[in-house]
XYZ file of N, CA and C in Angstrom:
375
model
N 0.866 -1.011 0.255
C -0.002 -0.038 -0.140
C 0.978 1.132 0.086
N 0.382 2.256 -0.481
C 1.182 3.538 -0.463
C -0.036 4.509 -0.177
N 0.352 5.527 0.874
C -0.491 6.605 1.324
C -0.189 7.783 0.360
N -1.234 8.536 0.004
C -1.243 9.591 -0.700
C -2.092 10.871 0.122
N -1.399 12.129 -0.049
C -2.050 13.154 0.396
C -1.829 14.363 -0.583
N -3.221 14.791 -1.034
C -3.203 15.725 -2.078
C -2.920 17.344 -1.413
N -2.668 18.470 -1.861
C -2.690 19.684 -1.474
C -2.564 20.586 -2.646
N -3.128 21.722 -2.362
C -2.860 22.700 -3.517
C -4.216 23.339 -4.216
N -5.457 22.822 -3.470
C -6.583 22.981 -4.055
C -6.811 24.326 -3.419
N -7.779 25.042 -4.136
C -8.486 26.387 -3.476
C -9.571 26.933 -4.501
N -9.701 28.361 -4.515
C -10.654 29.051 -5.054
C -9.712 29.901 -6.306
N -10.303 29.773 -7.137
C -9.623 30.700 -8.239
C -10.596 31.031 -9.167
N -10.318 32.294 -9.843
C -11.308 32.823 -11.003
C -10.940 31.982 -11.985
N -11.972 32.179 -12.885
C -11.841 31.557 -14.115
C -10.712 32.180 -15.118
N -9.974 31.349 -15.766
C -8.735 31.679 -16.486
C -7.531 31.531 -15.748
N -7.521 31.277 -14.405
C -6.423 31.344 -13.743
C -5.762 29.990 -13.735
N -4.715 29.565 -12.470
C -4.156 28.507 -12.648
C -4.151 27.920 -11.075
N -3.576 26.657 -11.017
C -3.625 26.136 -9.843
C -2.859 24.875 -9.995
N -1.892 25.019 -9.082
C -0.845 23.319 -9.264
C -1.150 22.772 -7.823
N -1.567 21.511 -8.079
C -1.825 20.571 -7.052
C -0.722 19.507 -6.982
N -0.472 18.918 -5.544
C 0.600 18.305 -5.355
C -0.020 16.908 -4.631
N 0.606 15.680 -5.024
C 0.277 14.523 -4.379
C 1.472 13.994 -3.656
N 1.517 13.920 -2.500
C 2.721 13.313 -1.816
C 2.348 11.643 -1.385
N 3.296 11.177 -2.071
C 3.098 9.555 -1.367
C 4.122 9.091 -0.398
N 3.953 8.237 0.296
C 4.769 7.592 1.186
C 4.226 5.853 1.319
N 4.950 5.106 1.880
C 4.944 3.887 2.303
C 5.473 2.625 1.537
N 5.595 3.020 -0.008
C 5.878 2.024 -0.700
C 7.252 2.947 -1.638
N 7.695 2.043 -2.334
C 8.482 2.482 -3.436
C 8.038 3.217 -4.381
N 7.818 4.867 -4.362
C 7.077 5.624 -5.214
C 7.195 5.132 -6.818
N 8.501 5.195 -7.302
C 8.862 4.950 -8.667
C 8.139 3.483 -9.182
N 7.547 2.352 -8.148
C 7.053 1.184 -8.339
C 5.446 1.432 -8.964
N 4.902 2.812 -8.881
C 3.663 2.880 -9.236
C 3.378 4.052 -10.419
N 2.525 3.680 -11.101
C 1.661 4.722 -11.972
C 0.675 5.591 -11.120
N 0.486 6.847 -11.799
C -0.240 7.654 -10.732
C -1.306 8.354 -11.500
N -2.487 8.486 -11.135
C -3.320 9.377 -11.808
C -4.095 10.337 -10.878
N -4.685 11.177 -11.746
C -5.531 12.388 -11.111
C -7.019 12.017 -11.455
N -8.137 12.126 -10.580
C -9.404 12.085 -11.076
C -10.128 13.292 -10.325
N -11.211 13.463 -10.865
C -11.978 14.431 -10.097
C -13.694 14.043 -10.045
N -14.386 14.634 -9.248
C -15.564 14.157 -9.208
C -16.317 15.630 -8.685
N -17.262 15.969 -9.564
C -18.258 16.999 -9.165
C -19.513 16.676 -8.422
N -20.114 17.235 -7.668
C -21.305 17.279 -6.870
C -22.354 16.533 -8.013
N -23.024 15.401 -7.681
C -23.916 14.707 -8.722
C -23.355 13.940 -9.619
N -22.156 14.154 -10.091
C -21.520 13.574 -11.102
C -20.764 12.491 -10.795
N -20.222 11.655 -11.785
C -19.308 10.451 -11.601
C -17.787 10.851 -11.824
N -17.110 9.797 -11.070
C -15.698 10.432 -11.101
C -15.011 10.337 -12.309
N -14.325 11.288 -12.970
C -13.835 11.571 -14.312
C -12.388 11.557 -14.080
N -11.750 10.656 -15.317
C -10.332 10.703 -15.375
C -10.078 12.140 -15.846
N -8.896 12.295 -15.218
C -8.254 14.001 -15.444
C -6.866 13.862 -16.307
N -6.061 12.986 -15.819
C -4.516 12.853 -16.436
C -4.014 11.549 -15.561
N -3.086 10.906 -16.399
C -2.148 9.804 -15.787
C -0.731 9.939 -16.216
N 0.281 9.326 -15.559
C 1.813 9.271 -15.635
C 2.243 7.974 -14.984
N 3.356 7.487 -16.451
C 3.544 6.116 -16.060
C 4.922 6.278 -14.827
N 5.286 4.934 -14.201
C 6.134 5.155 -13.272
C 7.330 5.868 -13.479
N 7.778 5.933 -14.744
C 8.905 6.672 -15.054
C 8.759 8.106 -15.594
N 7.479 8.429 -15.733
C 7.131 9.914 -15.984
C 7.201 10.040 -17.725
N 7.625 8.696 -18.168
C 8.009 9.037 -19.945
C 6.401 9.071 -20.620
N 5.406 8.573 -20.086
C 4.286 8.468 -20.745
C 3.198 9.253 -19.952
N 2.394 10.044 -20.535
C 1.318 10.727 -19.946
C -0.090 10.512 -20.701
N -1.156 10.575 -20.233
C -2.350 10.358 -20.647
C -3.180 11.764 -20.111
N -4.251 11.997 -20.783
C -5.205 13.111 -20.596
C -6.457 12.831 -20.912
N -7.480 13.205 -20.015
C -8.832 13.371 -20.471
C -9.079 14.469 -21.481
N -10.048 14.020 -22.389
C -10.427 15.033 -23.381
C -10.997 16.623 -22.908
N -11.490 16.752 -21.919
C -11.983 17.802 -21.294
C -10.781 19.045 -20.663
N -9.462 18.270 -20.486
C -8.335 19.036 -19.876
C -7.294 19.044 -20.728
N -7.091 18.209 -21.856
C -6.274 18.337 -22.607
C -5.714 19.473 -23.384
N -4.465 20.178 -23.367
C -4.290 21.102 -23.660
C -4.025 22.390 -22.458
N -4.689 21.992 -21.399
C -4.736 23.154 -20.563
C -4.037 22.633 -19.247
N -4.182 21.283 -18.835
C -3.686 20.808 -17.700
C -2.353 19.749 -18.081
N -1.340 19.931 -16.985
C -0.109 18.912 -17.267
C 0.392 17.991 -16.116
N 0.393 17.066 -16.479
C 0.853 16.093 -15.008
C 2.430 15.749 -15.132
N 2.947 15.892 -14.280
C 4.386 15.494 -13.798
C 4.525 14.747 -12.366
N 5.854 14.139 -12.486
C 6.174 13.567 -11.339
C 7.859 13.706 -10.953
N 7.817 13.756 -9.700
C 9.159 13.667 -9.104
C 9.628 12.680 -8.460
N 10.057 11.482 -9.014
C 10.406 10.294 -7.905
C 11.398 10.309 -6.935
N 12.352 11.420 -7.117
C 13.049 11.544 -5.992
C 12.339 12.224 -4.902
N 11.158 12.925 -4.878
C 10.343 14.058 -4.176
C 9.155 12.894 -3.566
N 8.770 11.892 -4.158
C 7.695 11.185 -4.005
C 6.399 11.871 -4.291
N 6.535 12.746 -5.238
C 5.356 13.568 -5.316
C 5.218 13.612 -6.810
N 3.474 13.639 -7.318
C 3.192 13.886 -8.595
C 2.492 15.142 -8.577
N 2.421 15.955 -9.645
C 1.680 17.258 -9.670
C 0.787 17.057 -10.606
N -0.191 18.097 -10.933
C -1.092 18.265 -11.706
C -1.061 19.896 -11.773
N -0.535 20.367 -12.917
C -0.523 21.707 -13.403
C -1.624 22.225 -14.084
N -2.601 22.924 -13.552
C -4.001 23.267 -14.353
C -3.954 24.622 -14.601
N -4.040 25.018 -15.817
C -3.901 26.355 -16.671
C -5.598 26.778 -17.397
N -5.565 27.841 -17.590
C -7.058 28.161 -18.054
C -8.156 27.669 -17.581
N -8.238 27.776 -16.082
C -9.376 26.811 -15.842
C -10.584 27.527 -16.052
N -11.800 26.559 -15.901
C -12.946 26.932 -16.218
C -14.008 26.516 -15.112
N -15.224 27.169 -14.988
C -15.953 26.594 -13.645
C -16.362 25.262 -14.018
N -16.254 24.706 -15.092
C -16.781 23.217 -14.910
C -15.532 22.347 -14.779
N -14.456 23.023 -14.295
C -13.431 22.375 -13.648
C -13.780 22.392 -12.097
N -14.637 22.858 -11.700
C -14.766 22.694 -10.279
C -15.154 21.594 -9.828
N -14.432 20.817 -8.894
C -14.580 19.381 -8.527
C -13.703 19.313 -7.146
N -13.937 17.685 -6.639
C -12.846 17.550 -5.599
C -11.952 16.666 -6.633
N -10.652 16.975 -6.446
C -9.689 16.341 -7.315
C -8.773 15.324 -6.436
N -8.932 14.218 -6.880
C -8.273 12.918 -6.363
C -6.789 12.313 -7.060
N -5.956 12.155 -6.126
C -4.726 11.630 -6.407
C -4.893 9.783 -6.344
N -4.339 9.154 -7.232
C -4.563 7.632 -6.994
C -3.461 6.760 -7.368
N -2.996 5.775 -6.917
C -1.591 4.878 -7.339
C -2.104 3.624 -7.761
N -1.464 3.195 -8.937
C -1.492 1.564 -9.163
C -0.096 1.222 -9.308
N 0.297 -0.169 -9.382
C 1.192 -0.844 -9.529
C 1.678 -0.530 -10.976
N 3.106 -0.164 -11.344
C 3.591 0.043 -12.649
C 3.276 -0.907 -13.270
N 3.000 -0.744 -14.705
C 3.012 -1.557 -15.976
C 1.383 -2.044 -15.928
N 0.420 -1.343 -15.203
C -1.161 -1.565 -15.086
C -1.350 -0.814 -16.420
N -2.302 -1.437 -17.268
C -2.600 -1.006 -18.630
C -4.040 -0.267 -18.435
N -4.700 0.361 -19.244
C -5.575 1.335 -19.099
C -5.807 2.263 -17.788
N -4.899 3.332 -17.583
C -4.742 4.053 -16.612
C -6.005 5.073 -16.685
N -6.635 5.160 -17.501
C -7.754 5.975 -17.354
C -8.944 5.654 -16.920
N -8.934 4.287 -16.151
C -9.994 3.738 -15.607
C -9.965 3.931 -14.226
N -10.678 4.405 -13.315
C -10.464 4.454 -11.801
C -10.513 3.218 -11.169
N -11.255 2.030 -11.712
C -11.326 1.031 -10.930
C -9.995 0.359 -10.828
N -8.962 0.757 -11.741
C -7.610 0.057 -11.963
C -6.961 0.364 -10.519
N -7.122 1.502 -9.807
C -6.196 2.081 -8.861
C -6.898 1.556 -7.636
N -5.828 1.276 -6.879
C -6.215 0.614 -5.242
C -5.427 1.231 -4.354
N -4.998 2.660 -4.595
C -4.681 3.608 -3.314
C -4.959 5.064 -3.945
N -5.759 5.714 -2.897
C -6.583 6.776 -3.358
C -6.022 7.688 -2.089
N -6.161 8.954 -2.608
C -5.889 10.183 -1.496
C -7.343 10.382 -0.777
N -7.239 11.536 -0.096
C -8.654 12.187 0.526
C -9.324 13.177 -0.549
N -8.560 13.816 -1.211
C -9.126 14.537 -2.066
C -8.714 16.010 -1.659
N -8.894 17.029 -2.900
C -8.757 18.416 -2.355
C -9.396 19.179 -3.513
N -10.194 20.210 -2.718
C -11.276 20.625 -3.359
C -10.696 21.875 -4.519
N -11.386 22.033 -5.617
C -10.722 22.742 -6.292
C -12.146 23.553 -6.714
N -12.355 25.150 -6.868
C -13.117 25.661 -7.168
C -13.085 26.723 -8.059
N -13.606 27.081 -9.185
C -13.321 27.726 -10.423
C -14.612 28.833 -10.348
N -14.580 30.182 -9.997
C -15.293 31.101 -10.098
C -15.532 31.889 -11.336
N -16.711 32.251 -11.874
C -16.908 32.837 -13.345
C -16.799 34.303 -12.899
């Protein structure tokens, strides 16, 4: 198991930026692929972005492609989500998740077995 703690959420105006961080502990961080998901009230959990264990491969949901960037620092056991050009529809709780490296289909939430507690992102219009 790996423990995950998100930070960096908050309130921002439309068009602004935020950077979320997810700090991992408990296991070798580089042994995990990492993902970001979000859930808005009354909606299903949505895939945002994922990154391979090495950082060499990234994936993005269609709604954030071109605006968000995922990165990781294995030396710091941390994964980041840079969010630019934020829109009110980006408002949600953002969750960090981890799954063993070499897992396929990283866009699927059920693949992940380690989750953080979430951090709220609110984008005002």
